[in-house]
Every structure is written in C-alpha cells, then in structure tokens.
C-alpha cells in the first residue's frame, strides 16, 4: 500500500487534499474487508462448517513468518499462522484516546458520555459493528473508546457489550449518558488511524 500512497500523494495538489482522500479510501477499504469477512462467516454458519475466528497481531505474525521463512503477502502464510493467535472474544475494547482517570483530571466539571452504534453499512445492517463512547468533562474531551463486536456473533452480543460499556463508563465517573439514536457510518481522523466518534451539535 505504501507505493500506492506515495504515487497518490505525488499527483494530488495539496497535503490537505491527500489527507481527505486518503482517510476516505482507508475507511472504504476497511468496510470492504469487514463486509467480506461477515459474508464468509455467514456462509460458514449457514452450511454448518466449523471455523475459529482469531484476533491477528501483526508483530507476532511477522516474527512467525521470519522464523518459518514464509511470505506475508501470501494468504496461505496467514492460514498457517492462525494457530498462534487467540480466538476473538465476544467484543474487543480499543482505547483511541485515554488521558487518565476522570476523577483526577476533571475536578468538579460534569463528566458525560455519548454512545453511538457504528456500522460499515449504517442504513441496512441488521447488527452494528461496534459501540463508540466519547467522554467529556465539561467541554474537555478526555477519552474515546470503541467496543468492537465479534463479527461471528449475533444481536445478543450487542446487549452484553452495551452492559460492559456502561460499566466501564461508570468506573470513569460518568454522570450523564446520551445515545445517538441512528447507526452512524465509519469515519476516520485526518491521519486515518482511528475512527471519529460523533457527538451532538449542542454538546
């Protein structure tokens, strides 16, 4: 991908234009990957074909490929490496921004959180892909967390994950929680490395 990014950066007129186009491409590519993964898992489940969904780790994989003299660009290499990864649990917590314990940072300001369901296909997907949680102390943004659902699980996991998210927010001293009612699409930061989580306009 790096060669592709270098060529794209050369033909675009400004760094800002490259950043905007680049982040959209990264979000689209991840959405395509997730759709393909969910389609594969649906096929396997429908046809009673056993499978194990593991959570990959690039650093561990690279060590394994080097040790076994495997090419990481070949799909078979990843199939061979699959046993070194742990099975994915019902959900995965990804801390995107975390500045520390809310009680230490905020003093007497109200700590509030906004939750939203995130989806690669927001208007028709039956099950969201993740829950996003944004925490503010007054007007200061202190954390963003994404609770990713296991793609092989069903709607029942949504409730379990929401309970875990609320428990985590409670630990951080959150006093007020609101929920964005509709599913929202994936949106990335300018750097394209983390998802942007929405908050109400009057936040």
Coordinates of C-alpha atoms in Angstrom, one line a residue, residues 38 115-132 149 155 158 179-187 198:
X38 CA -19.1 -11.2 7.6
X115 CA -22.7 6.5 22.9
X116 CA -23.3 5.5 19.2
X117 CA -23.6 2.3 17.2
X118 CA -21.1 2.2 14.4
X119 CA -21.6 0.3 11.2
X120 CA -19.9 -0.2 7.9
X121 CA -23.3 -0.3 6.3
X122 CA -25.3 2.0 8.6
X123 CA -28.7 2.2 6.9
X124 CA -29.4 -1.5 6.3
X125 CA -27.1 -3.6 8.5
X126 CA -29.1 -5.7 11.0
X127 CA -26.3 -5.7 13.6
X128 CA -23.9 -2.8 14.3
X129 CA -20.1 -3.4 14.2
X130 CA -19.2 -1.5 17.3
X131 CA -20.2 0.9 20.1
X132 CA -18.4 4.1 20.2
X149 CA -18.3 -6.8 18.3
X155 CA -27.5 -9.5 18.0
X158 CA -25.0 -6.1 21.4
X179 CA -27.2 7.8 22.9
X180 CA -27.2 8.8 19.3
X181 CA -30.3 7.1 18.0
X182 CA -29.4 6.1 14.5
X183 CA -26.4 3.9 13.4
X184 CA -23.6 6.0 12.2
X185 CA -21.1 5.1 9.4
X186 CA -17.3 4.7 9.9
X187 CA -15.4 8.0 9.7
X198 CA -19.8 11.6 16.8

